Amino acid sequence: MIRLVFAGIKACRGCCRPIAFLMTEDGELTLGITLDACKAQELARSCEGPAKQKFLTDFWLKLLASSAHVIREIVLDCSEEGPLFARVDVNREVFCCAPQEAVGLAAATGLPLYATGRVLEQMHLFHPADTEGESSNVIQPKPKPTLH
């Protein structure tokens, strides 16, 4: 597995959707994850600071904090055909979710986000991560303490 770093959000001029950019730690590869508008707002607050709005992720984190459950790992994966999904390991029980949820969860908690080798091998099936034609207004993440 390869660790990914949240590099920022840009609006794609081609599809007009917000894209979260994730880079490998060495900066060699970048993966673009398409976001819905609400998830983009949630991720933007991790870049811009606290917001008045509360999101569903905030609720899940409160529930986790008040329980014995601990998120152990967040991993992006895909099938051989290409559909991207994420696995979240909570106390050795694995839950699947949408990739944008995994990105939001990793950003909110400060936990590392990983990708399987298969995801990086099939990057051509996902949103293009090059910056040509993209908005130059990149929202950069701010460092924050982790929950572990």
CSV table of C-alpha atoms in Angstrom, one decimal:
chain,number,residue,atom,x,y,z
A,1,MET,CA,0.0,0.0,0.0
A,2,ILE,CA,1.1,3.5,-0.7
A,3,ARG,CA,0.4,6.5,1.5
A,4,LEU,CA,-1.4,9.4,-0.1
A,5,VAL,CA,-1.3,13.1,1.0
A,6,PHE,CA,-4.2,15.4,0.5
A,7,ALA,CA,-2.8,18.1,-1.8
A,8,GLY,CA,-5.8,20.4,-2.2
A,9,ILE,CA,-9.1,20.9,-4.1
A,10,LYS,CA,-9.6,22.4,-7.5
A,11,ALA,CA,-12.7,22.9,-9.7
A,12,CYS,CA,-12.4,21.1,-13.0
A,13,ARG,CA,-13.2,23.3,-15.9
A,14,GLY,CA,-14.1,20.3,-18.0
A,15,CYS,CA,-16.8,18.7,-15.8
A,16,CYS,CA,-17.4,21.7,-13.4
A,17,ARG,CA,-17.0,19.4,-10.3
A,18,PRO,CA,-14.7,19.8,-7.4
A,19,ILE,CA,-11.7,17.4,-7.4
A,20,ALA,CA,-9.6,16.4,-4.4
A,21,PHE,CA,-6.0,15.9,-5.3
A,22,LEU,CA,-4.1,13.2,-3.5
A,23,MET,CA,-0.4,12.7,-4.1
A,24,THR,CA,2.0,10.0,-3.2
A,25,GLU,CA,4.5,11.1,-0.5
A,26,ASP,CA,7.3,11.3,-3.0
A,27,GLY,CA,5.1,13.5,-5.3
A,28,GLU,CA,5.5,11.2,-8.2
A,29,LEU,CA,1.8,10.3,-8.7
A,30,THR,CA,-1.4,12.3,-8.3
A,31,LEU,CA,-4.9,10.9,-8.0
A,32,GLY,CA,-8.0,13.0,-8.6
A,33,ILE,CA,-11.1,12.1,-6.6
A,34,THR,CA,-14.4,13.7,-7.8
A,35,LEU,CA,-16.4,15.3,-5.0
A,36,ASP,CA,-20.0,16.4,-4.6
A,37,ALA,CA,-20.5,20.0,-3.6
A,38,CYS,CA,-21.2,19.2,0.1
A,39,LYS,CA,-18.1,17.1,0.5
A,40,ALA,CA,-16.0,19.8,-1.2
A,41,GLN,CA,-17.3,22.3,1.4
A,42,GLU,CA,-16.4,19.9,4.2
A,43,LEU,CA,-12.9,19.4,2.8
A,44,ALA,CA,-12.5,23.2,2.2
A,45,ARG,CA,-13.0,23.8,5.9
A,46,SER,CA,-10.0,21.6,6.7
A,47,CYS,CA,-8.1,24.0,4.4
A,48,GLU,CA,-9.6,27.3,5.4
A,49,GLY,CA,-10.4,26.7,9.1
A,50,PRO,CA,-13.5,26.2,11.2
A,51,ALA,CA,-16.9,26.7,9.6
A,52,LYS,CA,-20.3,27.3,11.1
A,53,GLN,CA,-21.7,24.3,9.3
A,54,LYS,CA,-21.6,20.8,10.8
A,55,PHE,CA,-21.4,17.8,8.5
A,56,LEU,CA,-22.3,14.1,8.9
A,57,THR,CA,-18.6,13.4,9.4
A,58,ASP,CA,-18.6,15.5,12.5
A,59,PHE,CA,-21.4,13.3,13.9
A,60,TRP,CA,-19.6,10.1,13.1
A,61,LEU,CA,-16.5,11.4,14.8
A,62,LYS,CA,-18.4,12.3,17.9
A,63,LEU,CA,-19.9,8.8,18.0
A,64,LEU,CA,-16.5,7.2,17.5
A,65,ALA,CA,-14.9,9.4,20.3
A,66,SER,CA,-17.6,8.3,22.7
A,67,SER,CA,-17.1,4.6,22.0
A,68,ALA,CA,-14.4,2.0,22.2
A,69,HIS,CA,-14.1,2.0,18.4
A,70,VAL,CA,-11.0,3.2,16.7
A,71,ILE,CA,-10.3,3.7,13.0
A,72,ARG,CA,-7.2,1.7,12.3
A,73,GLU,CA,-6.8,2.3,8.5
A,74,ILE,CA,-8.4,4.1,5.5
A,75,VAL,CA,-7.6,2.5,2.1
A,76,LEU,CA,-8.6,3.4,-1.4
A,77,ASP,CA,-9.0,0.3,-3.6
A,78,CYS,CA,-10.7,-0.7,-6.9
A,79,SER,CA,-11.9,-3.8,-8.6
A,80,GLU,CA,-10.3,-5.1,-11.8
A,81,GLU,CA,-12.9,-3.3,-13.8
A,82,GLY,CA,-12.0,0.0,-12.1
A,83,PRO,CA,-14.8,1.1,-9.8
A,84,LEU,CA,-13.1,3.0,-7.0
A,85,PHE,CA,-14.2,2.4,-3.4
A,86,ALA,CA,-12.7,2.8,0.0
A,87,ARG,CA,-12.3,0.4,3.0
A,88,VAL,CA,-12.3,1.8,6.6
A,89,ASP,CA,-11.0,-0.6,9.2
A,90,VAL,CA,-12.6,0.0,12.6
A,91,ASN,CA,-11.5,-2.4,15.3
A,92,ARG,CA,-10.7,-5.0,12.8
A,93,GLU,CA,-14.1,-4.8,11.2
A,94,VAL,CA,-14.0,-3.4,7.6
A,95,PHE,CA,-16.6,-1.1,6.2
A,96,CYS,CA,-16.8,0.1,2.6
A,97,CYS,CA,-17.6,3.6,1.5
A,98,ALA,CA,-17.3,6.1,-1.4
A,99,PRO,CA,-13.8,7.4,-2.1
A,100,GLN,CA,-14.9,11.0,-1.3
A,101,GLU,CA,-16.1,9.8,2.2
A,102,ALA,CA,-12.7,8.2,2.8
A,103,VAL,CA,-10.9,11.4,1.8
A,104,GLY,CA,-13.2,13.5,4.1
A,105,LEU,CA,-12.7,11.1,7.0
A,106,ALA,CA,-8.9,11.1,6.6
A,107,ALA,CA,-8.9,14.9,6.4
A,108,ALA,CA,-11.1,15.3,9.4
A,109,THR,CA,-9.2,12.9,11.6
A,110,GLY,CA,-5.7,13.5,10.4
A,111,LEU,CA,-5.3,9.8,9.8
A,112,PRO,CA,-3.2,8.6,6.8
A,113,LEU,CA,-5.0,7.6,3.6
A,114,TYR,CA,-3.6,4.7,1.7
A,115,ALA,CA,-4.1,3.4,-1.8
A,116,THR,CA,-3.5,-0.1,-3.1
A,117,GLY,CA,-1.1,-0.7,-5.9
A,118,ARG,CA,-4.1,-1.6,-8.1
A,119,VAL,CA,-5.6,1.9,-7.7
A,120,LEU,CA,-2.3,3.5,-8.9
A,121,GLU,CA,-2.1,1.0,-11.8
A,122,GLN,CA,-5.6,1.9,-13.0
A,123,MET,CA,-5.4,5.7,-12.4
A,124,HIS,CA,-6.3,6.2,-16.0
A,125,LEU,CA,-9.9,5.1,-15.2
A,126,PHE,CA,-10.5,7.9,-12.7
A,127,HIS,CA,-10.7,11.6,-12.9
A,128,PRO,CA,-7.6,13.1,-14.6
A,129,ALA,CA,-5.3,14.5,-12.0
A,130,ASP,CA,-3.3,16.7,-14.4
A,131,THR,CA,-3.7,20.4,-13.9
A,132,GLU,CA,-4.1,21.4,-17.5
A,133,GLY,CA,-7.5,22.9,-18.0
A,134,GLU,CA,-8.1,23.0,-14.2
A,135,SER,CA,-8.9,26.1,-12.2
A,136,SER,CA,-5.7,27.6,-10.8
A,137,ASN,CA,-7.5,28.3,-7.5
A,138,VAL,CA,-6.1,25.5,-5.4
A,139,ILE,CA,-7.3,25.3,-1.8
A,140,GLN,CA,-4.4,23.9,0.1
A,141,PRO,CA,-4.9,21.9,3.3
A,142,LYS,CA,-3.7,23.2,6.7
A,143,PRO,CA,-1.7,20.9,9.0
A,144,LYS,CA,-3.7,19.6,11.9
A,145,PRO,CA,-3.0,17.3,14.8
A,146,THR,CA,-4.1,13.7,14.4
A,147,LEU,CA,-6.5,11.8,16.7
A,148,HIS,CA,-4.1,9.0,17.4
